[in-house]
């Protein structure tokens, strides 16, 4: 009986059959969140949701403003005299109206200081199953509901974030891969110019690098079913970068690969055009993760309240120290030999975040983790609720779930944990922007001081 249950041996070709079965099932599940034309559609938002979560006004005042301004979106009712529902595009228009005409004592518009670049938030941990992609996706959605213009970058070749936002990625040329290749190609071009200045022969660029020189970030960015969330997606071929980058490093040892993503996004105006960029990294400390972490202003590390995840996260931070420390040491030695300043990585904030929290079972361990990690561990615990589970089954975020599928207060309790997560992260973002503003003002003041020009 055991031999019959075992079945026939599995050969390499059988993996392809299993993969095809998974692909068919994945397409079936993904289609549940799609409209009849095969595209994703973001649900509409009711007056109750708008006034409770999105625009801080009383429902009665909201309705009066609508009546007084017939040119504003008026929403639509599914039944005569029923609740009014609005698209997110319409909500953003309403938010802009209240920002311009509403009470000056209230903050209707999202804060973004003028002249400063977007803040980049990386979500990382090399242990899988800690809620990394889910956390990054819900933070992006939260920011979008606040009115921010958001770019999501999927650095994980598994492409889970891409699936959440309905992205279509044919190959690695629609991922960040060509941006990394372009950065290396420009480094080689600069090196070749120096070679020719010395009378040496230039190093030829291969077809991949030559083609990448013509690719910009805007060519890779996809619109999503969220009007203010765009995406640079990922798929399996992106993993090729983990093999290609070491080859490029051998070709040009002076290439600063950790700057590749930041420099490319900055050069293409992405950090000017977006307010926030969320980076979903692979569950490994490879070259793609290093690029994402080096690019980030804020690093979030999700983990569960368990011994194994606490232990693994400690090892993750140990590897971060070793990896970035070795880069700094090597670069600083080279810089000092040339009489320049050394390299020092810096992040505005680093926070660990407990996810999938069960207060009845994990409170003691979470408190112990807090006592050891102190302020590095966010005091907010992201709980797991039935709402989260049901949203996952429908291939959507909890903010995409229609509260009419639940008891209204059940819905309110279910989304509360993600609202609080966003509030904690938003506080870090705003604090970092405020600090940047103060530093910029101080530099400007020093430059304007009498005698500064002479100095």
Coordinates of C-alpha atoms in Angstrom, one line a residue:
X1 CA 0.0 0.0 0.0
X2 CA 2.8 2.4 0.8
X3 CA 4.5 1.7 -2.5
X4 CA 1.2 2.4 -4.4
X5 CA 0.7 5.6 -2.5
X6 CA 4.2 6.7 -3.4
X7 CA 3.5 6.7 -7.1
X8 CA 6.0 6.7 -9.9
X9 CA 9.4 8.6 -9.5
X10 CA 9.4 12.3 -10.4
X11 CA 11.6 13.4 -13.3
X12 CA 12.8 16.9 -14.3
X13 CA 10.1 17.2 -16.9
X14 CA 7.4 16.6 -14.2
X15 CA 8.4 20.0 -12.7
X16 CA 7.1 21.7 -15.9
X17 CA 3.8 19.9 -15.6
X18 CA 3.4 21.0 -11.9
X19 CA 4.4 24.6 -12.9
X20 CA 1.7 24.6 -15.6
X21 CA -0.9 23.4 -13.1
X22 CA 0.1 26.1 -10.7
X23 CA 0.0 28.8 -13.4
X24 CA -3.5 27.7 -14.4
X25 CA -4.7 27.8 -10.8
X26 CA -3.0 31.2 -10.3
X27 CA -4.8 32.6 -13.4
X28 CA -8.1 31.3 -12.1
X29 CA -7.6 32.8 -8.7
X30 CA -6.3 36.1 -10.1
X31 CA -9.3 36.4 -12.4
X32 CA -11.6 36.7 -9.3
X33 CA -10.4 40.2 -8.8
X34 CA -10.8 41.3 -12.4
X35 CA -13.6 43.0 -14.3
X36 CA -15.3 41.4 -17.3
X37 CA -12.8 42.9 -19.7
X38 CA -10.0 41.1 -17.8
X39 CA -8.6 44.3 -16.2
X40 CA -8.5 45.1 -12.5
X41 CA -11.0 47.6 -11.1
X42 CA -10.8 49.4 -7.8
X43 CA -14.0 49.5 -6.0
X44 CA -15.9 52.7 -5.1
X45 CA -16.0 54.4 -1.8
X46 CA -19.2 55.5 0.1
X47 CA -19.9 58.7 1.9
X48 CA -19.5 56.9 5.2
X49 CA -16.0 55.7 4.3
X50 CA -14.9 59.0 2.9
X51 CA -15.9 61.0 5.9
X52 CA -14.7 58.4 8.4
X53 CA -11.3 57.6 6.8
X54 CA -10.4 59.8 3.9
X55 CA -11.6 63.4 4.3
X56 CA -11.9 64.7 7.9
X57 CA -15.4 66.3 7.7
X58 CA -18.7 65.5 9.2
X59 CA -21.1 63.6 6.9
X60 CA -23.7 66.5 7.1
X61 CA -21.1 69.1 6.1
X62 CA -19.9 66.8 3.3
X63 CA -23.4 66.6 1.8
X64 CA -23.9 70.4 2.2
X65 CA -20.7 71.1 0.3
X66 CA -21.8 68.7 -2.5
X67 CA -25.1 70.5 -2.8
X68 CA -23.4 73.9 -2.8
X69 CA -20.9 72.9 -5.5
X70 CA -22.7 71.0 -8.3
X71 CA -19.6 71.0 -10.4
X72 CA -17.9 68.6 -7.9
X73 CA -18.3 64.9 -8.2
X74 CA -21.8 64.0 -6.9
X75 CA -21.4 60.3 -6.6
X76 CA -23.9 57.7 -7.6
X77 CA -26.5 55.6 -5.8
X78 CA -27.3 52.0 -6.5
X79 CA -30.9 52.6 -5.2
X80 CA -33.1 55.7 -5.1
X81 CA -32.2 57.6 -2.0
X82 CA -29.4 55.2 -1.2
X83 CA -25.8 55.9 -0.1
X84 CA -23.6 57.8 -2.6
X85 CA -20.5 56.1 -3.9
X86 CA -17.4 57.7 -5.5
X87 CA -14.4 56.5 -7.4
X88 CA -11.0 57.2 -5.8
X89 CA -10.3 59.6 -8.6
X90 CA -13.4 61.5 -7.5
X91 CA -12.3 61.3 -3.9
X92 CA -9.0 62.9 -4.8
X93 CA -10.8 65.7 -6.5
X94 CA -13.0 66.2 -3.5
X95 CA -9.9 66.2 -1.2
X96 CA -8.3 68.9 -3.4
X97 CA -11.5 71.1 -3.1
X98 CA -11.6 70.8 0.7
X99 CA -7.8 71.5 0.8
X100 CA -8.4 74.7 -1.1
X101 CA -11.7 75.8 0.3
X102 CA -12.1 74.0 3.6
X103 CA -11.1 74.8 7.2
X104 CA -7.5 75.9 7.5
X105 CA -7.4 74.2 10.9
X106 CA -7.6 70.8 9.3
X107 CA -5.1 68.9 7.1
X108 CA -6.9 67.7 4.0
X109 CA -3.9 67.4 1.6
X110 CA -0.9 65.1 2.2
X111 CA 2.2 66.8 3.4
X112 CA 5.1 66.9 0.9
X113 CA 7.8 69.6 1.2
X114 CA 8.6 71.5 -1.9
X115 CA 11.9 70.9 -3.6
X116 CA 12.7 67.7 -1.7
X117 CA 12.8 64.2 -3.4
X118 CA 10.4 61.4 -2.8
X119 CA 11.0 59.2 0.3
X120 CA 11.8 55.6 -0.5
X121 CA 10.6 52.9 1.9
X122 CA 12.1 49.4 1.6
X123 CA 10.4 46.4 3.3
X124 CA 12.9 43.6 3.8
X125 CA 13.7 40.4 5.7
X126 CA 15.4 37.3 4.4
X127 CA 12.9 35.0 6.1
X128 CA 9.9 34.3 4.0
X129 CA 6.3 34.3 5.2
X130 CA 6.7 37.3 7.6
X131 CA 4.1 39.4 5.8
X132 CA 6.7 41.4 3.8
X133 CA 4.8 41.9 0.5
X134 CA 1.5 42.2 2.2
X135 CA 2.8 45.0 4.5
X136 CA 4.5 46.8 1.5
X137 CA 1.3 46.6 -0.5
X138 CA -1.0 47.8 2.2
X139 CA 1.3 50.7 3.0
X140 CA 1.3 51.8 -0.6
X141 CA -2.5 51.6 -0.6
X142 CA -2.7 53.5 2.6
X143 CA -0.5 56.3 1.2
X144 CA -2.6 56.4 -1.9
X145 CA -5.8 56.8 0.1
X146 CA -4.1 59.7 1.9
X147 CA -3.6 61.3 -1.5
X148 CA 0.0 60.6 -2.1
X149 CA 1.3 59.7 -5.6
X150 CA 3.0 56.4 -5.1
X151 CA 5.4 54.2 -7.1
X152 CA 5.7 50.5 -6.1
X153 CA 8.9 48.7 -7.2
X154 CA 8.9 44.9 -7.1
X155 CA 12.4 43.6 -6.7
X156 CA 11.4 40.1 -5.9
X157 CA 11.4 37.7 -9.0
X158 CA 8.5 35.8 -7.5
X159 CA 6.4 38.8 -8.5
X160 CA 3.8 38.7 -5.7
X161 CA 3.6 42.5 -5.5
X162 CA 3.2 42.7 -9.2
X163 CA 0.2 40.2 -9.0
X164 CA -1.4 42.3 -6.2
X165 CA -1.5 45.3 -8.5
X166 CA -2.4 43.4 -11.6
X167 CA 0.9 44.1 -13.4
X168 CA 1.9 42.4 -16.7
X169 CA 5.6 41.7 -17.1
X170 CA 6.8 39.8 -20.1
X171 CA 10.5 39.5 -19.3
X172 CA 13.4 41.1 -17.4
X173 CA 13.4 44.1 -19.7
X174 CA 10.2 45.3 -18.1
X175 CA 11.7 45.1 -14.6
X176 CA 14.4 47.2 -12.9
X177 CA 17.0 45.0 -14.7
X178 CA 17.7 47.5 -17.6
X179 CA 18.1 50.4 -15.1
X180 CA 20.8 48.5 -13.3
X181 CA 22.4 47.6 -16.7
X182 CA 22.2 51.2 -17.8
X183 CA 24.0 52.4 -14.7
X184 CA 26.8 49.9 -15.3
X185 CA 26.9 50.8 -19.0
X186 CA 27.4 54.5 -18.2
X187 CA 30.1 53.6 -15.7
X188 CA 31.9 51.7 -18.5
X189 CA 31.4 54.6 -20.9
X190 CA 33.1 56.9 -18.4
X191 CA 35.9 54.4 -17.9
X192 CA 36.4 54.1 -21.7
X193 CA 36.7 57.9 -21.9
X194 CA 39.5 57.8 -19.4
X195 CA 41.1 54.9 -21.3
X196 CA 41.0 56.9 -24.5
X197 CA 42.4 59.9 -22.7
X198 CA 45.4 57.7 -21.7
X199 CA 45.7 56.4 -25.3
X200 CA 44.3 53.0 -24.4
X201 CA 41.7 51.0 -26.3
X202 CA 38.1 51.2 -24.9
X203 CA 36.3 48.2 -23.6
X204 CA 33.4 47.3 -25.9
X205 CA 29.8 47.2 -24.5
X206 CA 27.9 44.0 -25.2
X207 CA 24.4 44.0 -26.7
X208 CA 22.6 44.0 -23.3
X209 CA 24.4 47.0 -22.1
X210 CA 24.1 48.9 -25.4
X211 CA 20.3 48.2 -25.4
X212 CA 19.9 49.3 -21.8
X213 CA 21.4 52.7 -22.5
X214 CA 18.1 53.6 -24.3
X215 CA 15.8 52.5 -21.5
X216 CA 14.4 54.9 -19.0
X217 CA 12.3 54.3 -15.8
X218 CA 9.2 55.9 -17.4
X219 CA 9.2 53.1 -20.0
X220 CA 9.0 50.5 -17.3
X221 CA 6.3 52.2 -15.1
X222 CA 2.9 50.7 -15.5
X223 CA -0.4 52.2 -14.4
X224 CA -2.5 50.1 -11.9
X225 CA -6.1 50.0 -11.1
X226 CA -5.3 52.6 -8.4
X227 CA -5.3 56.0 -10.0
X228 CA -2.3 57.2 -7.9
X229 CA -0.3 54.0 -7.6
X230 CA 2.1 53.1 -10.4
X231 CA 4.2 50.0 -10.6
X232 CA 7.6 48.7 -11.9
X233 CA 6.9 45.0 -11.8
X234 CA 8.9 41.8 -11.6
X235 CA 8.9 38.3 -12.9
X236 CA 11.0 35.2 -12.8
X237 CA 13.7 36.4 -15.2
X238 CA 14.6 39.3 -12.9
X239 CA 16.5 36.7 -10.9
X240 CA 19.1 36.7 -13.7
X241 CA 20.3 40.0 -12.3
X242 CA 21.8 38.1 -9.3
X243 CA 24.1 36.2 -11.8
X244 CA 24.7 39.1 -14.1
X245 CA 25.7 41.8 -11.5
X246 CA 28.8 39.8 -10.3
X247 CA 29.9 39.6 -14.0
X248 CA 29.5 43.4 -14.3
X249 CA 31.5 43.9 -11.1
X250 CA 34.4 42.0 -12.6
X251 CA 34.2 44.1 -15.7
X252 CA 34.3 47.3 -13.8
X253 CA 35.5 47.0 -10.2
X254 CA 35.0 50.7 -9.6
X255 CA 31.2 50.4 -10.4
X256 CA 29.2 51.4 -7.4
X257 CA 26.4 48.9 -7.9
X258 CA 24.6 49.9 -4.6
X259 CA 23.9 53.3 -6.2
X260 CA 22.5 51.9 -9.4
X261 CA 18.8 52.0 -8.5
X262 CA 18.9 55.4 -6.7
X263 CA 20.9 57.1 -9.4
X264 CA 18.7 55.7 -12.2
X265 CA 15.5 56.8 -10.5
X266 CA 16.9 60.2 -9.7
X267 CA 18.3 60.8 -13.2
X268 CA 14.9 59.9 -14.8
X269 CA 12.9 62.3 -12.6
X270 CA 11.1 59.6 -10.6
X271 CA 12.0 61.0 -7.2
X272 CA 10.6 64.3 -8.4
X273 CA 7.4 63.0 -9.9
X274 CA 6.3 60.7 -7.0
X275 CA 5.8 61.4 -3.4
X276 CA 6.6 58.0 -2.0
X277 CA 8.4 54.9 -3.5
X278 CA 7.8 51.5 -1.8
X279 CA 10.4 48.8 -2.5
X280 CA 9.4 45.1 -2.0
X281 CA 12.7 43.1 -1.8
X282 CA 13.4 39.4 -2.2
X283 CA 13.6 37.1 0.9
X284 CA 17.4 37.0 0.5
X285 CA 20.3 39.4 1.0
X286 CA 21.4 39.4 -2.7
X287 CA 22.3 42.2 -5.1
X288 CA 18.7 43.2 -5.7
X289 CA 18.1 43.5 -2.0
X290 CA 21.3 45.5 -1.5
X291 CA 20.2 47.9 -4.2
X292 CA 16.8 48.3 -2.6
X293 CA 18.2 48.8 0.9
X294 CA 20.9 51.2 -0.3
X295 CA 18.2 53.2 -2.1
X296 CA 15.8 53.3 0.9
X297 CA 15.4 56.3 3.2
X298 CA 13.4 54.1 5.6
X299 CA 13.8 50.4 6.2
X300 CA 11.0 48.3 7.6
X301 CA 11.6 44.7 8.7
X302 CA 8.5 42.7 9.3
X303 CA 8.6 39.6 11.6
X304 CA 6.3 37.4 13.6
X305 CA 6.3 37.2 17.4
X306 CA 8.0 33.8 17.5
X307 CA 11.4 32.7 18.7
X308 CA 12.5 31.5 15.2
X309 CA 11.5 34.7 13.5
X310 CA 13.1 36.8 16.2
X311 CA 16.3 34.8 15.9
X312 CA 16.2 34.9 12.1
X313 CA 15.7 38.7 12.1
X314 CA 18.7 39.1 14.4
X315 CA 20.8 37.2 11.9
X316 CA 19.4 39.4 9.1
X317 CA 20.6 42.6 10.9
X318 CA 23.9 40.9 11.5
X319 CA 24.2 40.3 7.8
X320 CA 23.3 43.8 7.0
X321 CA 26.0 45.0 9.3
X322 CA 28.6 42.7 7.7
X323 CA 27.5 43.5 4.1
X324 CA 27.2 47.3 4.3
X325 CA 30.2 47.5 6.6
X326 CA 32.4 45.7 4.1
X327 CA 31.3 48.0 1.3
X328 CA 32.0 51.0 3.5
X329 CA 35.4 49.7 4.5
X330 CA 36.5 49.0 0.9
X331 CA 35.2 52.3 -0.5
X332 CA 36.7 54.3 2.4
X333 CA 40.1 52.8 1.9
X334 CA 40.0 53.7 -1.8
X335 CA 38.7 57.2 -1.1
X336 CA 41.3 58.0 1.5
X337 CA 44.1 56.9 -0.9
X338 CA 42.7 59.6 -3.3
X339 CA 42.3 62.2 -0.6
X340 CA 38.5 62.0 -0.6
X341 CA 35.8 61.4 2.1
X342 CA 34.9 57.8 2.7
X343 CA 31.5 56.1 2.2
X344 CA 28.9 55.9 5.0
X345 CA 25.5 54.5 4.5
X346 CA 22.7 56.2 6.4
X347 CA 18.9 55.6 6.8
X348 CA 16.4 58.1 8.2
X349 CA 14.8 55.3 10.3
X350 CA 15.0 51.5 10.7
X351 CA 12.1 49.8 12.3
X352 CA 11.1 46.2 12.9
X353 CA 7.4 45.5 12.8
X354 CA 5.5 42.6 14.3
X355 CA 3.0 41.2 11.9
X356 CA 0.3 38.5 12.1
X357 CA 0.0 39.3 15.8
X358 CA -2.2 37.3 18.1
X359 CA -2.5 39.2 21.4
X360 CA -3.9 36.2 23.3
X361 CA -1.0 34.0 22.4
X362 CA 2.0 36.2 21.7
X363 CA 1.8 39.1 24.1
X364 CA 4.5 37.9 26.5
X365 CA 7.0 37.1 23.7
X366 CA 6.2 40.4 21.9
X367 CA 6.9 42.3 25.2
X368 CA 10.2 40.4 25.6
X369 CA 11.2 41.3 22.0
X370 CA 10.3 44.9 22.7
X371 CA 12.5 45.0 25.8
X372 CA 15.5 43.8 23.8
X373 CA 15.0 45.9 20.6
X374 CA 13.7 49.0 22.3
X375 CA 12.7 51.8 19.8
X376 CA 13.9 49.7 16.9
X377 CA 10.8 47.6 17.3
X378 CA 7.7 49.5 16.5
X379 CA 5.3 49.4 19.5
X380 CA 2.4 48.9 17.1
X381 CA 1.4 45.2 16.5
X382 CA -0.1 44.4 13.1
X383 CA -2.9 41.9 14.0
X384 CA -4.3 39.2 11.8
X385 CA -8.1 39.3 11.3
X386 CA -10.7 37.4 9.3
X387 CA -10.9 40.5 7.0
X388 CA -7.2 40.0 6.0
X389 CA -7.7 36.3 5.3
X390 CA -10.8 36.9 3.2
X391 CA -9.1 39.7 1.2
X392 CA -6.2 37.4 0.5
X393 CA -8.5 34.8 -0.9
X394 CA -9.9 37.3 -3.3
X395 CA -6.4 38.5 -4.5
X396 CA -6.8 42.0 -3.1
X397 CA -5.7 44.2 -0.3
X398 CA -8.0 44.9 2.7
X399 CA -8.6 48.4 1.4
X400 CA -9.9 46.9 -1.8
X401 CA -12.5 44.8 0.1
X402 CA -16.1 46.1 0.1
X403 CA -17.3 46.6 3.6
X404 CA -20.7 45.5 2.5
X405 CA -19.3 42.0 2.5
X406 CA -18.9 42.3 6.2
X407 CA -20.6 43.8 9.2
X408 CA -19.6 47.5 9.1
X409 CA -18.0 47.5 12.5
X410 CA -16.3 44.2 11.7
X411 CA -14.8 45.9 8.7
X412 CA -13.8 48.9 10.8
X413 CA -12.0 46.7 13.3
X414 CA -10.4 44.7 10.6
X415 CA -8.8 47.6 8.8
X416 CA -7.8 49.4 12.0
X417 CA -4.6 47.4 12.4
X418 CA -3.4 48.4 8.9
X419 CA -4.5 52.0 9.5
X420 CA -2.3 52.1 12.6
X421 CA 0.6 50.5 10.8
X422 CA 0.4 53.3 8.2
X423 CA 0.1 55.9 10.9
X424 CA 3.3 54.7 12.5
X425 CA 5.2 54.6 9.2
X426 CA 3.7 57.9 8.0
X427 CA 5.1 59.5 11.2
X428 CA 8.6 58.4 10.3
X429 CA 8.2 59.7 6.8
X430 CA 6.9 63.1 7.9
X431 CA 9.6 63.3 10.6
X432 CA 12.3 62.6 8.0
X433 CA 10.9 65.2 5.6
X434 CA 10.8 67.8 8.5
X435 CA 14.4 67.1 9.4
X436 CA 15.4 67.4 5.7
X437 CA 13.5 70.7 5.5
X438 CA 15.3 72.0 8.6
X439 CA 18.7 71.0 7.3
X440 CA 18.0 72.6 3.9
X441 CA 16.9 75.8 5.6
X442 CA 20.1 75.8 7.7
X443 CA 22.3 75.4 4.7
X444 CA 20.4 78.2 2.9
X445 CA 20.8 80.5 5.8
X446 CA 24.5 79.8 6.1
X447 CA 24.9 80.5 2.3
X448 CA 23.0 83.8 2.7
X449 CA 25.1 85.0 5.7
X450 CA 27.4 88.0 5.2
X451 CA 30.8 86.9 4.1
X452 CA 29.6 83.4 3.1
X453 CA 30.4 84.0 -0.6
X454 CA 33.9 85.1 0.2
X455 CA 34.5 82.1 2.3

